[in-house]
PDB file of C-alpha atoms in Angstrom:
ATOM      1  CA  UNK O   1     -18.470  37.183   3.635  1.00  0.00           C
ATOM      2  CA  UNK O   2     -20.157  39.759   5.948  1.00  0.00           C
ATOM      3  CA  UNK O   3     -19.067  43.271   5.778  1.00  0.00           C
ATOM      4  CA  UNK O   4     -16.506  44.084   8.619  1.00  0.00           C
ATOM      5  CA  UNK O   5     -16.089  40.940   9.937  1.00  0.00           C
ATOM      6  CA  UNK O   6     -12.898  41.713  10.402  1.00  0.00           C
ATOM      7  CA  UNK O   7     -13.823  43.820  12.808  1.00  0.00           C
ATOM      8  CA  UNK O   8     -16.199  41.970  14.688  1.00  0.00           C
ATOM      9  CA  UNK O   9     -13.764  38.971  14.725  1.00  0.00           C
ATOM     10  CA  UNK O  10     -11.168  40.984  16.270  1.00  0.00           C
ATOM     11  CA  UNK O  11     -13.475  42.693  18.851  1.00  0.00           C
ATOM     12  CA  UNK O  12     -14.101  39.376  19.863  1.00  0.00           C
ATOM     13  CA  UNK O  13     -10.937  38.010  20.523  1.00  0.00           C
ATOM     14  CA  UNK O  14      -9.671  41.068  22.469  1.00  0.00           C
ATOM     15  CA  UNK O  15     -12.499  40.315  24.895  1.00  0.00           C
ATOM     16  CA  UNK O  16     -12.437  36.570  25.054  1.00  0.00           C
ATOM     17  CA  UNK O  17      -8.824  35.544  24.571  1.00  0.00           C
ATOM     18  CA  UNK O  18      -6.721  34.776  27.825  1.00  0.00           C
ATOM     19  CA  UNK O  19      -3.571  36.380  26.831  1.00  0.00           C
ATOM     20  CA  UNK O  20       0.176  34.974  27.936  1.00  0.00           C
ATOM     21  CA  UNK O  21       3.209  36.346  27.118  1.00  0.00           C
ATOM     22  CA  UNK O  22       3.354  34.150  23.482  1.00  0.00           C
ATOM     23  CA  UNK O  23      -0.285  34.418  22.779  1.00  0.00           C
ATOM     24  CA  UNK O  24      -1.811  37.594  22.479  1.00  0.00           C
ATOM     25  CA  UNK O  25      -3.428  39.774  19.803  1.00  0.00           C
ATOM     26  CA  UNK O  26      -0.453  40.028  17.969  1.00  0.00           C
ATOM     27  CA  UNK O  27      -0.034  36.992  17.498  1.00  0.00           C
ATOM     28  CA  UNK O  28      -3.843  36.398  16.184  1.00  0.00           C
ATOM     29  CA  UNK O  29      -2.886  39.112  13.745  1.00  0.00           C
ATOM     30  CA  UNK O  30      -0.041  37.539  12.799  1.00  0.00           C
ATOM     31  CA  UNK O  31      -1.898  34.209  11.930  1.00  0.00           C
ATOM     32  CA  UNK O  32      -4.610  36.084  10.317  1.00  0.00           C
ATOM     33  CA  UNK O  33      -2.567  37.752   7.757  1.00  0.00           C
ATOM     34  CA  UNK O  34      -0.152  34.759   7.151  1.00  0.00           C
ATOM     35  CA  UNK O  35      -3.644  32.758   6.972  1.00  0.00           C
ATOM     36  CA  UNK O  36      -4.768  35.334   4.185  1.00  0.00           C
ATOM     37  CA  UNK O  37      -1.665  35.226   2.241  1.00  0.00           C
ATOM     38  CA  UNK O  38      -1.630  31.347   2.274  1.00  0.00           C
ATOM     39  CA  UNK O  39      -5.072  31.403   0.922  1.00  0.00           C
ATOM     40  CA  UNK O  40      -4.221  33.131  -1.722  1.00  0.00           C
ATOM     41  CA  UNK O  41      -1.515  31.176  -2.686  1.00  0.00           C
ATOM     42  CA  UNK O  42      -3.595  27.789  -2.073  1.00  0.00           C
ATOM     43  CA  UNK O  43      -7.245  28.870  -3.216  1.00  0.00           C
ATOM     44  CA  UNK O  44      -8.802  27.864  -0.061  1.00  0.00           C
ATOM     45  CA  UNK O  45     -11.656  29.750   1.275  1.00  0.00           C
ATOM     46  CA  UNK O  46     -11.557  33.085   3.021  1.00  0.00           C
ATOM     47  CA  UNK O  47     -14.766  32.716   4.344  1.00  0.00           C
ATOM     48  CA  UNK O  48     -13.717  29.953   6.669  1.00  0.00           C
ATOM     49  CA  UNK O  49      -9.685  30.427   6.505  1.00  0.00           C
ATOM     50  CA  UNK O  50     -10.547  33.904   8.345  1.00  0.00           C
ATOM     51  CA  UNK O  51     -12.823  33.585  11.213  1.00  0.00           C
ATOM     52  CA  UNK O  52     -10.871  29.899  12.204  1.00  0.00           C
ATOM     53  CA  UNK O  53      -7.767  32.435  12.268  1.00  0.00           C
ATOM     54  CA  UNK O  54      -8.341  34.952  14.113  1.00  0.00           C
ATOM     55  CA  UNK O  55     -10.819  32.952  16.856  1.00  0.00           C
ATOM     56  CA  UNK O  56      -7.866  30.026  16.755  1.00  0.00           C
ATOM     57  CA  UNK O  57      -7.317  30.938  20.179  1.00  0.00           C
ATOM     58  CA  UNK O  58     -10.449  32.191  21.420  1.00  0.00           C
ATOM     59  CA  UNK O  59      -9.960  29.267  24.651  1.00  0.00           C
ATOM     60  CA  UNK O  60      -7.108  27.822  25.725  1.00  0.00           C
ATOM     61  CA  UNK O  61      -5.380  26.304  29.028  1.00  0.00           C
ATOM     62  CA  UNK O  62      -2.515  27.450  30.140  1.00  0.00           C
ATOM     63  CA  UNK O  63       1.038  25.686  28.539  1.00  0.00           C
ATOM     64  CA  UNK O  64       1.189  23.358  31.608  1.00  0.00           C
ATOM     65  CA  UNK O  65      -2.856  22.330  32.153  1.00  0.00           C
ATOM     66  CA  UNK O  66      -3.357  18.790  31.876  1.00  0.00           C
ATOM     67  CA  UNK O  67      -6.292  19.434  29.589  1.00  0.00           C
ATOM     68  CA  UNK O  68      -3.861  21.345  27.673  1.00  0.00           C
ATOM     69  CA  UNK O  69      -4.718  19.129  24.522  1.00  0.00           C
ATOM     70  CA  UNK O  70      -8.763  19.420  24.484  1.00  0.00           C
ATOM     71  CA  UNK O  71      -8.013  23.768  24.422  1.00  0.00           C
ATOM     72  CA  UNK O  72      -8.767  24.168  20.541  1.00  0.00           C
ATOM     73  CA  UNK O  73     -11.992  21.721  21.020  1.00  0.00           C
ATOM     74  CA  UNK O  74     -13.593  24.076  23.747  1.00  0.00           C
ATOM     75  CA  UNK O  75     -12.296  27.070  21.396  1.00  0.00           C
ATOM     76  CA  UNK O  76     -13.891  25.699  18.439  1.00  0.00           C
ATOM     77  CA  UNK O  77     -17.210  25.313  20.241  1.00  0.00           C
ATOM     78  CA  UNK O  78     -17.324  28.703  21.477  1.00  0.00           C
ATOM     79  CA  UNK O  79     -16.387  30.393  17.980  1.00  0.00           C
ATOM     80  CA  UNK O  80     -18.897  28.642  16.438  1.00  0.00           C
ATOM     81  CA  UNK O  81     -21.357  30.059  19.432  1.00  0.00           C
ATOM     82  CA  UNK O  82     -20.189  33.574  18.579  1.00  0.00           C
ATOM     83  CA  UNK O  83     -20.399  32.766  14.777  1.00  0.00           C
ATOM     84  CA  UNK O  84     -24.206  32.076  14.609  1.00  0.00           C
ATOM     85  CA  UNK O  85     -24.889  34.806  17.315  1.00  0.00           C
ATOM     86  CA  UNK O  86     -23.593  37.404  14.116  1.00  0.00           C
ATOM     87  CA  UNK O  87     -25.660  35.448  11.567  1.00  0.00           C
ATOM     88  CA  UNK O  88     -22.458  33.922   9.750  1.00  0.00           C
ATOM     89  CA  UNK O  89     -23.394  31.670   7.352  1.00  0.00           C
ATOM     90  CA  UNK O  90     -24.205  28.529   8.442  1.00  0.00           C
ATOM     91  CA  UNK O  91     -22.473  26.275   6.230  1.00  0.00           C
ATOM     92  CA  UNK O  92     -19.206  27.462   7.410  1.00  0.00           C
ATOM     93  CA  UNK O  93     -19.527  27.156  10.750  1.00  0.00           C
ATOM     94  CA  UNK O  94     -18.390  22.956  11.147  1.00  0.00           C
ATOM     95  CA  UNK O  95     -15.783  23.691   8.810  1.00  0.00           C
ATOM     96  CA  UNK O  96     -14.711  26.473  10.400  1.00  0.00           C
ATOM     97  CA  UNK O  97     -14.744  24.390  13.966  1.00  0.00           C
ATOM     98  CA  UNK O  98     -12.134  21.806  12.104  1.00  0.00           C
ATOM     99  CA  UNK O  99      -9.968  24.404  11.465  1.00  0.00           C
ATOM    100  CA  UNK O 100      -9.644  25.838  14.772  1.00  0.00           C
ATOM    101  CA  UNK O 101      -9.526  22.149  16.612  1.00  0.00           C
ATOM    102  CA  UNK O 102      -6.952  20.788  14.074  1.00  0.00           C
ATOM    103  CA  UNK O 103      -4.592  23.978  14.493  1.00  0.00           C
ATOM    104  CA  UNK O 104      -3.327  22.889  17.499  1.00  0.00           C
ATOM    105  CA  UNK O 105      -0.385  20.612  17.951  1.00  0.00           C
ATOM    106  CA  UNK O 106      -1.377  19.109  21.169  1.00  0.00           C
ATOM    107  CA  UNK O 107      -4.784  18.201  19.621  1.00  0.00           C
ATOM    108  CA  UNK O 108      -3.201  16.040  17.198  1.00  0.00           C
ATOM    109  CA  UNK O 109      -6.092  16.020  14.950  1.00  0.00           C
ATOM    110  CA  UNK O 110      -5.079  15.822  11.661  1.00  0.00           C
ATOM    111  CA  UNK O 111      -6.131  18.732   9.056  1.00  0.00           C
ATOM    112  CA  UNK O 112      -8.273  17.490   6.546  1.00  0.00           C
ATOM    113  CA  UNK O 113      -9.672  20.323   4.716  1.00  0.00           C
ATOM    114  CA  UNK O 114      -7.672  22.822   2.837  1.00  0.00           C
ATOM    115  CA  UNK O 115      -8.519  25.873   4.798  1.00  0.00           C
ATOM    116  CA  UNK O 116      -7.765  23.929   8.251  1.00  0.00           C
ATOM    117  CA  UNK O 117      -4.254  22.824   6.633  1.00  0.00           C
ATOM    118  CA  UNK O 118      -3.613  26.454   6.146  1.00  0.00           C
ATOM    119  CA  UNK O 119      -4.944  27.408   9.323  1.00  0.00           C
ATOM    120  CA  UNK O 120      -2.695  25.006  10.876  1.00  0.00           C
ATOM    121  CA  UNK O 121       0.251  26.166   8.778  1.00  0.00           C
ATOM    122  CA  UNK O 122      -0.512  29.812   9.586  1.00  0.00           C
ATOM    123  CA  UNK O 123      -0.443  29.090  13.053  1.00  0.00           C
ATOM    124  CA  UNK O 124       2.764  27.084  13.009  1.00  0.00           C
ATOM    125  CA  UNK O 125       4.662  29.324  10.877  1.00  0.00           C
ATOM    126  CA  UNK O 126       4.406  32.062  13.842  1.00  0.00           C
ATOM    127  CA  UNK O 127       6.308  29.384  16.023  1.00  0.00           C
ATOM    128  CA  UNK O 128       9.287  29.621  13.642  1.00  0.00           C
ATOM    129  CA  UNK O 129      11.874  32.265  12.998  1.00  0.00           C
ATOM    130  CA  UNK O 130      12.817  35.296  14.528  1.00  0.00           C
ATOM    131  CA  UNK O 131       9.365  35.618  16.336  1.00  0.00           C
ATOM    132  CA  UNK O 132       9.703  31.660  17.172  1.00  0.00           C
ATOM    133  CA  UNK O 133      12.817  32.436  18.956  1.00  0.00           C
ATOM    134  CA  UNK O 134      11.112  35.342  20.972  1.00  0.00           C
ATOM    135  CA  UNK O 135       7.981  33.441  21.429  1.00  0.00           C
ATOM    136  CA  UNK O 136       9.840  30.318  22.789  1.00  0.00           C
ATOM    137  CA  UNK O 137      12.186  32.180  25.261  1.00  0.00           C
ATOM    138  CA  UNK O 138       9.143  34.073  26.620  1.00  0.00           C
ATOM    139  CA  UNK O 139       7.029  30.907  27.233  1.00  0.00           C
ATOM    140  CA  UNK O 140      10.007  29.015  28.388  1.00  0.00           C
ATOM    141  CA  UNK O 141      10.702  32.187  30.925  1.00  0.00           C
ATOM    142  CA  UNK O 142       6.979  32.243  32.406  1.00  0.00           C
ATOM    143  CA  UNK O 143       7.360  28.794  33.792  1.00  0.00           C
ATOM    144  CA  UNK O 144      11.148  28.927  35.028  1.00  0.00           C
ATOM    145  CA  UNK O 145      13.145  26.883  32.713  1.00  0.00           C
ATOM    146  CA  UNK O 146      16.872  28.199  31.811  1.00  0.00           C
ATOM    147  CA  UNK O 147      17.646  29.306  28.421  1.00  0.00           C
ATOM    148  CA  UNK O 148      20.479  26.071  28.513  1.00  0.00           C
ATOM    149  CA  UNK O 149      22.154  23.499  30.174  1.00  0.00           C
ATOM    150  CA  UNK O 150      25.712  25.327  31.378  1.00  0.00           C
ATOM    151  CA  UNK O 151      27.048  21.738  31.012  1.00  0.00           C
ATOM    152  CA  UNK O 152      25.710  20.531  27.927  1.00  0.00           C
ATOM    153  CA  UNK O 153      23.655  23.490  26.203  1.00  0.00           C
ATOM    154  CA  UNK O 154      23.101  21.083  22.686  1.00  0.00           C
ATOM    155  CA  UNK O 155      22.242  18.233  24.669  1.00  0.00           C
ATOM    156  CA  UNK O 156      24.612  16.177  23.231  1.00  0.00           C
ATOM    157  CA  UNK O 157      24.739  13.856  26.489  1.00  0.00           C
ATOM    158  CA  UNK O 158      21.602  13.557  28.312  1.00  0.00           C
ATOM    159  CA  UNK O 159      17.874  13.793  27.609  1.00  0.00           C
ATOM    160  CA  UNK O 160      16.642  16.298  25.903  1.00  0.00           C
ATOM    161  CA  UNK O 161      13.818  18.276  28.777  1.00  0.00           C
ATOM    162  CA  UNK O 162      12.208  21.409  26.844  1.00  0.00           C
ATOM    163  CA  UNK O 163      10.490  21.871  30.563  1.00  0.00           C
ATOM    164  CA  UNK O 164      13.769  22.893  32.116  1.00  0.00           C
ATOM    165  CA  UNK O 165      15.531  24.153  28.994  1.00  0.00           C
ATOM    166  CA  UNK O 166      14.646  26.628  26.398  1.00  0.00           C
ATOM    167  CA  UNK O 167      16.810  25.220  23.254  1.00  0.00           C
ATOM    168  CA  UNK O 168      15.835  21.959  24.049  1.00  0.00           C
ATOM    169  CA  UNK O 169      12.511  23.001  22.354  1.00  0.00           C
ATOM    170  CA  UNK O 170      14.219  23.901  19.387  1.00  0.00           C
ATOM    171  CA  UNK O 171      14.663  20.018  18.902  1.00  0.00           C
ATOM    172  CA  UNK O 172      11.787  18.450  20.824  1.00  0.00           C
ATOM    173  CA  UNK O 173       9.349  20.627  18.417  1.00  0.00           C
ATOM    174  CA  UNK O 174      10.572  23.865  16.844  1.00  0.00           C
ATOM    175  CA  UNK O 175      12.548  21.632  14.064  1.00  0.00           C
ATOM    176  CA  UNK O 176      10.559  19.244  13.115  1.00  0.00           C
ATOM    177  CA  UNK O 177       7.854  21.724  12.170  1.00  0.00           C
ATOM    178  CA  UNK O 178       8.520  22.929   8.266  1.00  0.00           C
ATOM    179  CA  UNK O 179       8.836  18.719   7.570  1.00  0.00           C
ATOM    180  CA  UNK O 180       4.999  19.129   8.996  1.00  0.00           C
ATOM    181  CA  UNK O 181       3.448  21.686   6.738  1.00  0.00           C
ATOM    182  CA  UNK O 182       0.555  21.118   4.690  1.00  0.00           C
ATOM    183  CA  UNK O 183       0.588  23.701   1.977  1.00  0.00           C
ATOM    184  CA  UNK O 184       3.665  24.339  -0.585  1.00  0.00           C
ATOM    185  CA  UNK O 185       3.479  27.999   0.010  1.00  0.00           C
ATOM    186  CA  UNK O 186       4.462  26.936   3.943  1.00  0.00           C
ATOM    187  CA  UNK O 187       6.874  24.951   3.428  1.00  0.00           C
ATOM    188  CA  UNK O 188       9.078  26.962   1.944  1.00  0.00           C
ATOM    189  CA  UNK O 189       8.500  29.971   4.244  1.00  0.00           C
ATOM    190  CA  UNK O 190       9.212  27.535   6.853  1.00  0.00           C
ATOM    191  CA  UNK O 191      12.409  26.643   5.487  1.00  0.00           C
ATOM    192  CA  UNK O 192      13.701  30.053   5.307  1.00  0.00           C
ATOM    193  CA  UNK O 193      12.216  30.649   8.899  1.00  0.00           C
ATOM    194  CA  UNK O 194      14.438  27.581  10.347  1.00  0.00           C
ATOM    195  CA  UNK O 195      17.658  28.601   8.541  1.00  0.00           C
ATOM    196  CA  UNK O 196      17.367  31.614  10.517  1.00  0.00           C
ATOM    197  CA  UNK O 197      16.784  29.427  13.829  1.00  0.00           C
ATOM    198  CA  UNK O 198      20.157  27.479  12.916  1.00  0.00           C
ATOM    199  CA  UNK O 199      21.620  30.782  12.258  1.00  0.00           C
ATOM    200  CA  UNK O 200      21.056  31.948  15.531  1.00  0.00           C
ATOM    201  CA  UNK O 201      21.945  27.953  17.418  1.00  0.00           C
ATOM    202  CA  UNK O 202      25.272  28.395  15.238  1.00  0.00           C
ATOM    203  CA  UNK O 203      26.268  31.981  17.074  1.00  0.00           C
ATOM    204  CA  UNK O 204      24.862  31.421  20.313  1.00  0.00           C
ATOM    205  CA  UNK O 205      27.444  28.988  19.913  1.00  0.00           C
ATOM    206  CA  UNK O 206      30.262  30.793  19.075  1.00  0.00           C
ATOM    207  CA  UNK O 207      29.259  33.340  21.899  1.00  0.00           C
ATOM    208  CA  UNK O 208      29.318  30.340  24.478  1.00  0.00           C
ATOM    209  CA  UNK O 209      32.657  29.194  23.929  1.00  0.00           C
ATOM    210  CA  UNK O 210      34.121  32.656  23.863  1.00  0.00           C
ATOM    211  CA  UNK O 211      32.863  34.038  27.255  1.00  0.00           C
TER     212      UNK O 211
END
């Protein structure tokens, strides 16, 4: 791997990345380091775990766009612009492409390389747990929907319509994430991460029926 690529990664992103309130540097940090750790764990490659990390999100539409879905294919092609323009070894570069277009969930492209599964993971790990929570209420804030339904916050009776409600996102997506993990090592952090989640359903709970 090139010496300070870090660097030069991260330099990039700051510049290139369109920044909302749930995707911003921190949160490319975030994925980087869980990425690293998971690498570890997995043996997959640093050499293209790391650039597909922290580039992941080097393009994307905003939440709502109806190209929403072909954001990580555009990103993909312009990190691997970047790539060659630093000399990065070519024979990472199209794996490092399938990493960053298979991250995404609205993609739908399955991962089907180690280092994209653990991209992927990475990625979806920081949409879980205590940051989840914060990262879902401030994306659910920026385009107007309500934290609940006053009438039926669980959604017990009606549709469930994460556009207008925050929690219903919890169900629609949040939930069903940790069954969708590639690598051990995510699973199980994923596990602990929605415990927490329920944790927090159970007592905004309580709070509800005691105001």
């Amino acid at each position: 791997m090139p010496e300070n690529i870090e660097l030069q990664l991260l330099s990039f992103i700051k510049n290139e990345m369109v920044q909302d309130p749930a995707h911003d540097i921190s949160h490319v940090q975030r994925v980087a380091q869980t990425a690293k750790k998971l690498c570890e764990l997995e043996g997959g490659s640093l050499d293209i775990v790391l650039p597909a990390a922290y580039l992941h999100d080097c393009f994307s539409f905003p939440k709502n766009h109806p190209d929403r879905a072909t954001s990580s294919e555009i990103a993909a092609d312009k990190a691997a612009k970047f790539l060659v323009s630093i000399d990065y070894p070519l024979q990472y570069i199209e794996p490092i492409k399938h990493a960053i277009v298979a991250h995404s969930f609205s993609a739908g492209v399955k991962a089907t390389t180690l280092e994209a599964q653990i991209v992927q993971d990475a990625d979806r790990l920081d949409a879980l747990g205590a940051i989840g929570i914060s990262r879902c209420i401030q994306v659910s804030a920026s385009f107007g929907a309500s934290l609940y339904d006053a009438n039926d916050p669980f959604s017990e009776n009606r549709p469930l319509d994460d556009k207008a409600y925050t929690l219903d996102h919890f169900q629609v997506k949040l939930f069903k994430l940790a069954a969708e993990m590639n690598t051990l090592a995510a699973k199980s952090e994923a596990e602990i991460r929605v415990k927490f989640m329920r944790l927090y359903i159970e007592q905004l709970s309580t709070e509800m029926k005691s105001s």
